[in-house]
Coordinates of C-alpha atoms and ligand atoms in Angstrom, one line a residue:
M1011 CA 0.0 0.0 0.0
P1012 CA 1.2 3.6 -0.6
L1013 CA 2.6 5.5 2.2
D1014 CA 0.2 7.9 3.9
M1015 CA 0.4 11.3 2.1
S1016 CA 0.8 13.2 5.4
L1017 CA 4.0 11.3 6.0
R1018 CA 5.3 11.7 2.5
L1019 CA 4.7 15.4 1.9
P1020 CA 7.3 16.9 4.2
V1021 CA 10.0 14.8 2.7
A1022 CA 8.9 15.6 -0.8
L1023 CA 8.9 19.3 -0.1
L1024 CA 12.4 19.2 1.4
A1025 CA 13.7 17.3 -1.6
A1026 CA 12.0 19.6 -4.1
A1027 CA 13.7 22.6 -2.4
A1028 CA 17.2 21.4 -3.3
I1029 CA 16.8 19.3 -6.4
T1030 CA 15.4 20.5 -9.7
R1031 CA 13.3 17.5 -10.6
A1032 CA 10.5 17.3 -13.0
Q1033 CA 7.1 16.4 -11.6
T1034 CA 5.4 15.4 -14.9
Y1035 CA 6.5 12.7 -17.2
T1036 CA 5.3 11.2 -20.5
L1037 CA 5.2 7.5 -21.1
Q1038 CA 7.8 6.7 -23.7
Q1039 CA 8.2 2.9 -23.6
D1040 CA 5.5 0.6 -22.1
L1041 CA 6.9 -2.9 -22.1
A1042 CA 5.0 -5.9 -20.8
G1043 CA 4.1 -9.3 -22.1
A1044 CA 5.0 -10.0 -25.8
K1045 CA 5.8 -6.4 -26.3
F1046 CA 8.5 -6.6 -23.7
L1047 CA 10.2 -9.5 -25.4
S1048 CA 10.1 -7.9 -28.8
A1049 CA 11.7 -4.7 -27.5
F1050 CA 15.1 -6.4 -27.0
K1051 CA 17.8 -7.8 -29.2
Y1052 CA 19.3 -11.2 -28.1
N1053 CA 23.1 -10.8 -28.0
E1054 CA 24.0 -14.3 -29.0
S1055 CA 27.3 -15.6 -27.9
A1056 CA 28.7 -19.0 -27.1
I1057 CA 31.3 -17.4 -24.9
D1058 CA 30.8 -14.8 -22.2
F1059 CA 33.7 -12.6 -23.2
N1060 CA 32.9 -9.8 -20.8
N1061 CA 32.4 -11.6 -17.6
F1062 CA 33.7 -15.1 -18.1
G1063 CA 30.6 -16.9 -16.8
N1064 CA 29.7 -20.5 -17.5
V1065 CA 26.9 -19.5 -19.9
H1066 CA 25.9 -19.6 -23.5
F1067 CA 23.7 -16.7 -24.7
L1068 CA 21.2 -18.0 -27.2
S1069 CA 19.7 -16.3 -30.3
Q1070 CA 16.0 -15.4 -30.0
A1071 CA 14.9 -18.3 -32.1
A1072 CA 16.9 -20.8 -30.0
A1073 CA 15.8 -19.3 -26.7
V1074 CA 12.1 -19.4 -27.7
A1075 CA 12.5 -23.0 -28.9
A1076 CA 14.1 -23.9 -25.6
N1077 CA 11.3 -22.1 -23.7
L1078 CA 13.8 -19.8 -22.0
T1079 CA 11.8 -16.6 -22.8
Y1080 CA 8.1 -16.5 -22.9
V1081 CA 4.9 -14.9 -21.6
D1082 CA 3.2 -17.1 -19.0
A1083 CA -0.6 -17.6 -18.6
S1084 CA -0.8 -14.6 -16.2
G1085 CA 0.9 -12.3 -18.8
H1086 CA 4.2 -12.2 -16.9
V1087 CA 7.4 -12.1 -18.9
I1088 CA 9.6 -15.1 -17.9
I1089 CA 13.3 -15.0 -18.7
K1090 CA 15.1 -18.1 -17.6
V1091 CA 18.4 -19.9 -17.3
D1092 CA 18.1 -23.5 -18.6
N1093 CA 17.2 -25.8 -15.7
T1094 CA 16.6 -29.0 -17.6
T1095 CA 20.0 -29.8 -19.3
S1096 CA 22.7 -31.7 -17.5
G1097 CA 26.3 -30.6 -18.2
A1098 CA 27.8 -33.6 -16.4
G1099 CA 31.1 -34.7 -18.0
D1100 CA 31.4 -31.7 -20.3
P1101 CA 34.3 -29.5 -19.2
T1102 CA 33.3 -26.7 -21.6
F1103 CA 29.6 -26.7 -20.7
G1104 CA 27.9 -23.4 -20.8
R1105 CA 24.4 -23.2 -19.4
N1106 CA 21.9 -21.7 -21.9
T1107 CA 20.3 -18.3 -21.2
V1108 CA 20.0 -14.9 -22.9
Y1109 CA 21.6 -11.5 -22.9
L1110 CA 19.0 -8.8 -23.8
E1111 CA 19.7 -5.3 -25.0
S1112 CA 17.0 -2.8 -25.8
N1113 CA 16.3 -1.7 -29.3
E1114 CA 15.5 1.8 -28.1
L1115 CA 18.0 4.1 -26.4
M1116 CA 17.1 5.9 -23.2
D1117 CA 18.0 9.6 -23.0
I1118 CA 18.7 11.9 -20.1
G1119 CA 15.4 13.0 -18.6
S1120 CA 14.2 9.4 -18.3
L1121 CA 12.6 7.6 -15.4
L1122 CA 12.8 3.8 -15.7
I1123 CA 10.3 1.8 -13.6
F1124 CA 10.7 -2.0 -13.4
D1125 CA 8.2 -4.3 -11.6
A1126 CA 9.2 -7.9 -11.0
N1127 CA 7.8 -10.8 -9.0
H1128 CA 11.0 -12.8 -9.0
I1129 CA 14.6 -12.0 -9.8
P1130 CA 17.1 -14.9 -10.4
F1131 CA 19.0 -16.0 -7.3
G1132 CA 20.9 -19.1 -6.0
C1133 CA 24.4 -20.2 -5.5
S1134 CA 26.4 -19.3 -8.7
V1135 CA 23.7 -17.1 -10.1
W1136 CA 24.3 -13.5 -11.1
P1137 CA 21.4 -11.4 -12.5
S1138 CA 21.6 -7.8 -13.6
L1139 CA 19.4 -5.1 -15.0
F1140 CA 21.4 -2.1 -16.0
T1141 CA 21.8 0.5 -18.7
Q1142 CA 25.0 1.1 -20.7
G1143 CA 26.1 3.6 -23.3
Q1144 CA 26.9 2.4 -26.9
I1145 CA 30.6 3.2 -26.2
W1146 CA 31.7 1.7 -22.9
P1147 CA 32.8 3.0 -20.5
A1148 CA 33.0 6.5 -22.2
Q1149 CA 29.2 6.7 -22.1
G1150 CA 28.7 5.2 -18.7
E1151 CA 26.8 2.4 -17.1
I1152 CA 24.0 2.6 -14.6
D1153 CA 23.4 -0.6 -12.5
I1154 CA 19.8 -0.9 -11.2
I1155 CA 19.6 -4.5 -10.0
E1156 CA 22.6 -6.6 -9.3
N1157 CA 24.0 -9.1 -6.8
V1158 CA 25.1 -12.7 -6.6
N1159 CA 24.7 -16.1 -4.9
L1160 CA 22.6 -16.0 -1.7
E1161 CA 23.1 -12.3 -1.0
T1162 CA 19.9 -10.6 0.3
A1163 CA 20.4 -6.9 -0.6
N1164 CA 20.5 -5.2 -4.0
R1165 CA 23.5 -3.2 -5.1
F1166 CA 23.1 0.1 -7.1
S1167 CA 26.1 1.5 -8.8
L1168 CA 27.6 3.5 -11.6
H1169 CA 30.6 2.7 -13.8
V1170 CA 31.9 5.6 -15.9
G1171 CA 34.8 6.5 -18.2
S1172 CA 35.1 10.1 -17.0
S1173 CA 37.7 10.7 -14.3
S1174 CA 35.4 13.2 -12.5
C1175 CA 32.4 11.3 -11.2
V1176 CA 32.1 10.3 -7.6
Q1177 CA 29.4 9.8 -5.0
P1178 CA 30.3 11.9 -1.9
T1179 CA 29.7 10.2 1.4
S1180 CA 27.8 13.3 2.5
V1181 CA 24.8 12.0 0.5
A1182 CA 24.3 9.6 3.4
S1183 CA 21.7 11.9 4.9
N1184 CA 19.8 12.0 1.6
Q1185 CA 19.7 8.3 0.8
T1186 CA 18.5 5.2 2.8
G1187 CA 21.1 2.9 1.3
T1188 CA 24.7 2.4 2.5
I1189 CA 27.8 3.3 0.5
T1190 CA 29.9 0.2 0.4
T1191 CA 32.8 1.4 -1.7
A1192 CA 33.8 4.6 0.1
A1193 CA 37.5 5.7 0.2
G1194 CA 37.7 8.7 2.5
S1195 CA 34.9 11.2 1.7
I1196 CA 34.1 9.8 -1.7
S1197 CA 33.1 6.7 -3.6
N1198 CA 34.8 6.8 -7.0
C1199 CA 32.7 5.8 -10.0
T1200 CA 35.5 5.8 -12.6
V1201 CA 36.6 2.7 -14.4
T1202 CA 40.3 2.5 -15.1
P1203 CA 41.0 -1.0 -16.4
A1204 CA 44.6 -0.1 -17.2
T1205 CA 45.6 0.7 -13.7
G1206 CA 43.1 -1.5 -11.8
Q1207 CA 41.7 1.3 -9.7
N1208 CA 38.2 1.8 -8.6
T1209 CA 36.7 -0.6 -11.1
I1210 CA 34.1 -2.0 -8.7
G1211 CA 32.2 1.2 -9.3
C1212 CA 30.5 3.4 -6.7
V1213 CA 28.2 1.0 -4.9
T1214 CA 25.3 1.8 -2.6
T1215 CA 23.7 -1.2 -1.1
E1216 CA 20.0 -1.2 -0.3
T1217 CA 19.0 -1.3 3.4
K1218 CA 15.3 -2.0 3.1
P1219 CA 14.8 -5.8 3.7
N1220 CA 14.2 -8.3 0.9
S1221 CA 15.5 -6.3 -2.1
Y1222 CA 17.2 -9.4 -3.5
G1223 CA 17.0 -13.2 -3.4
S1224 CA 14.4 -15.5 -1.9
G1225 CA 13.1 -12.8 0.4
F1226 CA 12.3 -10.6 -2.6
A1227 CA 10.4 -13.5 -4.3
S1228 CA 8.5 -14.6 -1.2
Q1229 CA 7.1 -11.2 -0.5
G1230 CA 5.7 -11.0 -4.0
G1231 CA 8.6 -9.0 -5.5
G1232 CA 8.5 -5.2 -5.9
V1233 CA 9.5 -2.2 -7.9
F1234 CA 12.8 -0.6 -8.8
A1235 CA 13.0 2.9 -10.2
M1236 CA 15.9 4.9 -11.7
L1237 CA 15.7 8.6 -12.6
W1238 CA 18.5 10.1 -14.7
D1239 CA 18.0 13.8 -15.1
L1240 CA 19.9 17.1 -14.7
S1241 CA 19.8 16.7 -10.9
G1242 CA 21.8 13.5 -11.0
I1243 CA 21.0 9.7 -10.9
V1244 CA 18.5 8.5 -8.3
F1245 CA 17.4 4.9 -7.4
W1246 CA 14.3 3.8 -5.4
Y1247 CA 13.3 0.3 -4.3
F1248 CA 9.7 -0.4 -3.1
P1249 CA 8.8 -3.8 -1.8
R1250 CA 5.4 -5.2 -2.9
G1251 CA 2.9 -3.7 -0.4
S1252 CA 4.8 -0.4 -0.2
V1253 CA 4.7 0.7 -3.8
P1254 CA 3.6 4.4 -4.1
S1255 CA 0.1 4.7 -5.6
D1256 CA 1.3 6.7 -8.6
I1257 CA 3.5 3.7 -9.7
G1258 CA 1.9 0.9 -11.7
G1259 CA -0.1 2.9 -14.3
T1260 CA 0.7 4.6 -17.5
A1261 CA -0.1 8.1 -16.1
S1262 CA 2.7 10.4 -15.0
P1263 CA 4.4 9.3 -11.8
D1264 CA 5.8 12.0 -9.5
P1265 CA 9.1 11.0 -7.9
T1266 CA 9.2 14.1 -5.7
T1267 CA 6.5 12.4 -3.6
W1268 CA 8.3 9.1 -3.1
G1269 CA 10.4 10.2 -0.1
K1270 CA 14.1 9.6 0.5
A1271 CA 15.7 7.6 -2.3
S1272 CA 17.6 4.4 -1.8
A1273 CA 20.6 5.8 -3.6
W1274 CA 21.5 9.2 -4.9
Y1275 CA 24.4 10.3 -7.1
P1276 CA 24.0 14.1 -7.3
A1277 CA 24.9 16.2 -10.3
S1278 CA 27.3 18.3 -8.3
S1279 CA 29.8 15.4 -8.1
C1280 CA 28.9 13.5 -11.3
D1281 CA 27.6 15.5 -14.3
P1282 CA 24.8 13.4 -15.7
S1283 CA 24.7 15.2 -19.0
T1284 CA 28.4 14.7 -19.9
V1285 CA 29.4 11.5 -18.1
F1286 CA 26.6 9.4 -19.7
G1287 CA 25.4 9.0 -23.3
P1288 CA 22.2 7.5 -24.5
Q1289 CA 21.7 4.2 -22.7
I1290 CA 20.9 0.7 -23.8
I1291 CA 18.7 -1.1 -21.3
T1292 CA 20.3 -4.5 -20.6
L1293 CA 19.0 -7.5 -18.8
Y1294 CA 20.6 -10.9 -18.4
T1295 CA 21.7 -13.6 -15.9
D1296 CA 25.2 -14.9 -15.6
I1297 CA 26.6 -17.9 -13.8
C1298 CA 29.8 -17.9 -11.8
G1299 CA 32.3 -15.7 -13.8
A1300 CA 33.9 -12.5 -12.5
F1301 CA 31.5 -11.8 -9.7
A1302 CA 29.5 -14.8 -8.5
G1303 CA 32.5 -17.0 -9.1
V1304 CA 35.1 -15.1 -7.1
P1305 CA 36.1 -17.6 -4.4
S1306 CA 35.8 -15.2 -1.5
L1307 CA 32.4 -13.9 -2.7
F1308 CA 31.1 -17.4 -3.5
T1309 CA 32.0 -18.8 -0.1
A1310 CA 30.6 -15.7 1.7
T1311 CA 27.0 -17.0 1.2
C1312 CA 27.5 -20.4 -0.5
G1313 CA 30.4 -22.0 1.3
Q1314 CA 28.1 -24.4 3.0
V1315 CA 26.6 -25.5 -0.3
A1316 CA 29.6 -26.2 -2.5
P1317 CA 33.4 -25.9 -2.4
N1318 CA 33.4 -23.6 -5.4
C1319 CA 31.1 -22.1 -8.0
S1320 CA 31.9 -24.1 -11.1
V1321 CA 31.1 -27.4 -9.5
L1322 CA 27.4 -26.3 -9.4
V1323 CA 27.0 -25.6 -13.1
P1324 CA 26.4 -29.1 -14.5
D1325 CA 23.4 -29.8 -12.3
P1326 CA 20.2 -28.3 -13.7
T1327 CA 18.4 -28.5 -10.4
N1328 CA 20.6 -25.7 -9.1
Y1329 CA 18.8 -23.3 -11.5
N1330 CA 15.2 -23.6 -10.6
D1331 CA 15.2 -20.1 -9.1
A1332 CA 17.4 -18.6 -11.9
Y1333 CA 14.5 -16.8 -13.6
W1334 CA 13.0 -13.3 -14.0
D1335 CA 9.3 -13.0 -13.6
I1336 CA 8.5 -9.5 -14.8
N1337 CA 5.2 -7.5 -14.8
Y1338 CA 6.5 -4.5 -16.8
L1339 CA 9.3 -2.1 -17.6
R1340 CA 8.2 1.4 -18.4
V1341 CA 10.4 4.4 -19.4
F1342 CA 8.9 7.9 -18.8
T1343 CA 10.5 11.0 -20.1
N1344 CA 10.4 14.7 -19.0
Q1345 CA 11.7 15.9 -22.3
A1346 CA 9.6 17.3 -25.1
A1347 CA 11.7 15.6 -27.7
T1348 CA 11.0 11.9 -27.4
A1349 CA 12.9 10.8 -30.6
S1350 CA 15.3 8.1 -29.7
A1351 CA 17.9 6.8 -32.1
S1352 CA 18.1 3.1 -32.6
A1353 CA 20.9 1.3 -30.9
S1354 CA 22.7 0.6 -34.1
A1355 CA 26.3 0.9 -32.8
S1356 CA 25.8 -2.0 -30.4
A1357 CA 24.4 -4.2 -33.1
A1358 CA 27.8 -4.3 -34.7
S1359 CA 29.2 -6.2 -31.8
H1360 CA 26.5 -8.9 -31.8
S1361 CA 28.1 -11.1 -34.4
A1362 CA 31.4 -11.4 -32.6
S1363 CA 31.1 -14.9 -31.3
T1364 CA 28.3 -17.1 -32.5
T1365 CA 30.4 -20.1 -33.3
G1366 CA 30.7 -23.3 -31.3
G1367 CA 27.0 -24.0 -31.0
G1368 CA 27.1 -26.5 -28.2
G1369 CA 29.9 -25.0 -26.2
G1370 CA 30.2 -22.4 -23.5
S1371 CA 33.0 -20.9 -21.5
G1372 CA 34.3 -23.4 -19.0
G1373 CA 35.8 -22.6 -15.7
A1374 CA 39.3 -22.9 -17.1
S1375 CA 38.9 -20.3 -19.9
G1376 CA 37.2 -18.1 -17.4
T1377 CA 40.2 -18.1 -15.1
G1378 CA 42.5 -17.5 -18.0
G1379 CA 40.5 -14.5 -19.2
A1380 CA 40.2 -13.0 -15.8
S1381 CA 43.9 -12.7 -15.4
S1382 CA 44.2 -10.5 -18.4
L1383 CA 43.9 -6.7 -18.2
S1384 CA 43.8 -6.2 -22.0
H1385 CA 40.1 -6.9 -22.6
L1386 CA 38.0 -4.0 -23.7
G1387 CA 34.6 -3.0 -22.6
R1388 CA 32.9 -4.5 -19.5
A1389 CA 35.6 -7.2 -19.5
G1390 CA 38.0 -4.6 -18.3
W1391 CA 36.1 -3.4 -15.3
V1392 CA 35.1 -6.9 -14.2
V1393 CA 38.7 -8.2 -14.3
V1394 CA 39.8 -5.4 -12.0
A1395 CA 36.7 -5.7 -9.9
L1396 CA 37.9 -9.1 -8.9
V1397 CA 40.9 -7.4 -7.2
G1398 CA 38.8 -4.6 -5.8
V1399 CA 36.2 -6.9 -4.4
A1400 CA 38.7 -9.2 -2.8
A1401 CA 40.4 -6.3 -1.2
V1402 CA 37.2 -5.0 0.2
A1403 CA 36.2 -8.4 1.4
L1404 CA 39.5 -8.7 3.3
Ligands
NAG1408 C1 27.4 -8.6 -27.0 O1 28.0 -9.8 -26.7 C2 29.4 -9.8 -27.2 C3 29.9 -11.1 -26.9 O2 29.8 -11.6 -25.6 C4 30.2 -8.8 -26.4 O3 31.5 -8.7 -26.8 C5 29.5 -7.4 -26.5 O4 30.2 -6.5 -25.7 C6 28.1 -7.5 -26.2 N1 27.5 -6.2 -26.4 C7 27.2 -5.4 -25.4 C8 26.7 -4.0 -25.9 O5 27.4 -5.6 -24.3
NAG1409 C1 7.3 -23.2 -21.0 O1 7.5 -23.5 -19.6 C2 6.5 -23.1 -18.7 C3 6.9 -23.3 -17.3 O2 8.2 -23.8 -17.1 C4 5.2 -23.8 -19.1 O3 4.2 -23.3 -18.4 C5 4.9 -23.5 -20.6 O4 3.8 -24.3 -21.0 C6 6.1 -23.9 -21.5 N1 5.8 -23.5 -22.8 C7 6.1 -24.2 -23.9 C8 5.8 -23.6 -25.2 O5 6.6 -25.3 -23.8
NAG1410 C1 38.7 8.7 -9.3 O1 39.4 7.7 -10.0 C2 40.0 8.2 -11.2 C3 40.7 7.0 -11.9 O2 41.6 6.4 -11.1 C4 41.0 9.3 -10.9 O3 41.5 9.8 -12.1 C5 40.3 10.4 -10.1 O4 41.2 11.4 -9.7 C6 39.6 9.8 -8.9 N1 38.8 10.9 -8.2 C7 39.0 11.3 -7.0 C8 38.2 12.4 -6.5 O5 39.9 10.7 -6.3
NAG1411 C1 20.8 16.7 1.0 O1 19.5 17.3 0.8 C2 19.3 18.6 1.4 C3 17.9 19.0 1.3 O2 17.3 18.6 0.1 C4 20.3 19.5 0.7 O3 20.1 20.8 1.2 C5 21.7 19.0 0.8 O4 22.5 19.8 0.0 C6 21.8 17.6 0.3 N1 23.1 17.1 0.6 C7 24.0 16.6 -0.3 C8 25.3 16.1 0.2 O5 23.7 16.6 -1.4
NAG1412 C1 35.7 -27.2 -7.5 O1 35.4 -28.3 -6.5 C2 35.5 -29.6 -7.1 C3 35.0 -30.6 -6.1 O2 35.8 -30.4 -4.9 C4 36.8 -29.9 -7.7 O3 36.9 -31.1 -8.3 C5 37.2 -28.8 -8.7 O4 38.5 -29.0 -9.1 C6 37.1 -27.4 -8.1 N1 37.2 -26.5 -9.2 C7 37.9 -25.3 -9.1 C8 38.0 -24.5 -10.3 O5 38.5 -25.1 -8.0
NAG1413 C1 12.7 -25.4 -13.7 O1 12.3 -24.3 -12.9 C2 11.0 -24.0 -13.0 C3 10.8 -22.7 -12.2 O2 11.4 -21.7 -13.0 C4 10.2 -25.1 -12.4 O3 8.8 -24.8 -12.4 C5 10.4 -26.4 -13.1 O4 9.8 -27.4 -12.4 C6 11.9 -26.6 -13.2 N1 12.2 -27.7 -14.0 C7 12.7 -28.9 -13.6 C8 12.9 -29.9 -14.6 O5 13.0 -29.1 -12.4

């Protein structure tokens, strides 16, 4: 149920005083059911070059044939990891799933709202819903939903190419989440694959309960919202039962009434108009690889389940909870101009690696790749994130 207006108004007025934030939005993309699935390209790849996971990203035709993406009887969008195929005895086994990238680009002035009943979870599982520029990291990346294994709290973060984008720790009074990557008075969002610094991104972890994992699913899911405008980048999370009444329809929502955000990256320390370019909405699920598979991170929540991540991959019964159950994704805009170029630049990279139909990246190639700092794109940040995460964990 929505919060009582009398409780919300004072917070809203305070926020409005300091932040120039639009109060009316126009619906730009309304994605649910079959329309959701047709709004994305399937980035087919037998190898997960960016994150070294034990996955095989299928083409649309293959994914539909395998029943990995479909609309269920209730009209929900289901996006799965294969939980029927055994990989026993195949050292190069990559579990089938999909990597989805939106056809439309999202521009500054956008408010993205995502309503899900279930987000993939389980030991070795690594889901993410994020946006990324067509040139990475020069046009930035905005992470809306992400975590691994049996963690219970969602992580919001930014990864950028600009060297002047940070989240100041002073935002603590204006967000409910906790900054988990602070160094002194800032959390640095800059990706620097060449030097290995700060590539984990600037992470704020949700503090409201059940934002990730089995708790999220058993409460009936919830809503994540991300606003990217001239005031900065703002994230909210609302558990089912606490979703504001102006969310859920196609009429203009008003984020100034939603109260304190979960995470806030103000424009004063990260210029949202120069650090980020038009964004591709991206959704997929990885397995093991450069986050879920990092030994210290794996054992943190799954040490009682298995000695390491890769040993779980061959058994399909480990992936019964590795699926997205989505009600809708809507993008609203506060800009008069709604024209959005098609994501043609990203399409060029789609043909890179569609050979080796049955194969996937095994644990061995994953380890080999992770030791190299020469990869481009997301590969670069993840490689270094291994180091960063390990250091933080220690
Ligand atoms: C699409 O997949 C390929 C192969 O994994 C990868 O190199 C490329 O970066 C992906 N495209 C995007 C925009 O992530
Ligand atoms: C796909 O799987 C779901 C549940 O796993 C099932 O309800 C549905 O009937 C299947 N669809 C097809 C076309 O096999
Ligand atoms: C953030 O990291 C980048 C890359 O290492 C660096 O150039 C920049 O100076 C850092 N910002 C601050 C405020 O430390
Ligand atoms: C936090 O919000 C208040 C009130 O909106 C504002 O005055 C203050 O500048 C904000 N603090 C930071 C660090 O952005
Ligand atoms: C994972 O654990 C299994 C079972 O103990 C072992 O056989 C395998 O070598 C381990 N793999 C890695 C990559 O450590
Ligand atoms: C696969 O997972 C789904 C839930 O996503 C479940 O309904 C189904 O029974 C599982 N399939 C098998 C073979 O266990």
